[in-house]
Amino acid sequence: MKIYVLRHGLTPFNEERRYMGRTDLPLSPAGRAALSRKDFSPRIVYTSPMYRAEETADIFFPDAIRIAVPGFEEFDFGIFEGYTADEMKDWPEYKAWLATGATAPCPEGESVESFGKRVVNAFVPLVDRALDEGRDDLTIVAHGGTQMAILYSFADVKKQYWDWMTKAGGGHLLTVDAETWKAKHVLHWEGEVE
């Protein structure tokens, strides 16, 4: 089975390089203009419940049934939400978070570990069900953080968590068979997709 894990298009916060997790913004005009229909057509697309992911899915796959999946929302940056790194460079809380490799909990937000568990708990049942139903594909449109959590947790190629990030509108293709998934919960990384 092919698994596509795609990232939403650009938003105004992305363009301004602001931390954007739980702020539910639409795509920017440039973000919408940069996206187009994909050259494959899944019957069902699973998305984050956030507007930018749903809007991207509608552009990529206008004929697909869209199902929002609680748990695929972006990372919660807490008090860092909406600020740029430059605006926070002197904040003690921001410096302390960066000193942990940006993995500790954000003040009033999530840690990489808690976020990863949330995404994994939403992802695994989708894979199980798709394999049980004998489907050919599983397509997800969500966030950069969602991609990183899935790939870091399950890809057979090992990278640092933050190294799995793709550009807005980009994504990854993975493949899996039922036997390998049930035995090891491992996905074969085929590469990035445009």
Short mmCIF file of N, CA and C in Angstrom, two decimals, residues 79-80 88-100 104-108:
data_model
loop_
_atom_site.label_atom_id
_atom_site.label_comp_id
_atom_site.label_asym_id
_atom_site.label_seq_id
_atom_site.Cartn_x
_atom_site.Cartn_y
_atom_site.Cartn_z
N ILE A 79 3.18 29.66 24.24
CA ILE A 79 3.40 31.11 24.25
C ILE A 79 4.24 31.59 23.06
N PHE A 80 4.85 30.67 22.30
CA PHE A 80 5.65 31.06 21.14
C PHE A 80 4.79 31.28 19.89
N MET A 88 11.64 36.62 19.40
CA MET A 88 11.78 35.94 20.70
C MET A 88 13.22 35.69 21.10
N LYS A 89 14.17 36.14 20.31
CA LYS A 89 15.57 35.76 20.53
C LYS A 89 16.09 36.07 21.92
N ASP A 90 15.51 37.07 22.59
CA ASP A 90 15.96 37.43 23.93
C ASP A 90 15.06 36.90 25.04
N TRP A 91 14.03 36.18 24.69
CA TRP A 91 13.14 35.62 25.71
C TRP A 91 13.84 34.47 26.44
N PRO A 92 13.90 34.48 27.75
CA PRO A 92 14.52 33.36 28.48
C PRO A 92 13.83 32.02 28.19
N GLU A 93 12.50 32.05 28.08
CA GLU A 93 11.76 30.80 27.82
C GLU A 93 12.12 30.21 26.45
N TYR A 94 12.28 31.08 25.48
CA TYR A 94 12.61 30.63 24.13
C TYR A 94 14.04 30.09 24.08
N LYS A 95 14.96 30.79 24.73
CA LYS A 95 16.35 30.32 24.77
C LYS A 95 16.43 28.96 25.46
N ALA A 96 15.68 28.79 26.54
CA ALA A 96 15.69 27.52 27.26
C ALA A 96 15.13 26.39 26.39
N TRP A 97 14.07 26.68 25.65
CA TRP A 97 13.48 25.67 24.76
C TRP A 97 14.45 25.28 23.65
N LEU A 98 15.08 26.26 23.04
CA LEU A 98 16.06 25.97 21.98
C LEU A 98 17.24 25.15 22.52
N ALA A 99 17.62 25.42 23.77
CA ALA A 99 18.75 24.70 24.37
C ALA A 99 18.46 23.20 24.51
N THR A 100 17.19 22.82 24.49
CA THR A 100 16.83 21.40 24.56
C THR A 100 16.75 20.76 23.18
N ALA A 104 11.74 19.97 24.31
CA ALA A 104 11.04 20.07 25.60
C ALA A 104 9.67 20.71 25.39
N PRO A 105 8.80 20.62 26.38
CA PRO A 105 7.49 21.28 26.22
C PRO A 105 7.66 22.79 26.04
N CYS A 106 6.92 23.34 25.08
CA CYS A 106 6.82 24.79 24.98
C CYS A 106 6.00 25.26 26.18
N PRO A 107 6.33 26.39 26.79
CA PRO A 107 5.49 26.89 27.87
C PRO A 107 4.03 27.03 27.39
N GLU A 108 3.12 26.38 28.12
CA GLU A 108 1.70 26.34 27.78
C GLU A 108 1.41 25.61 26.48
#
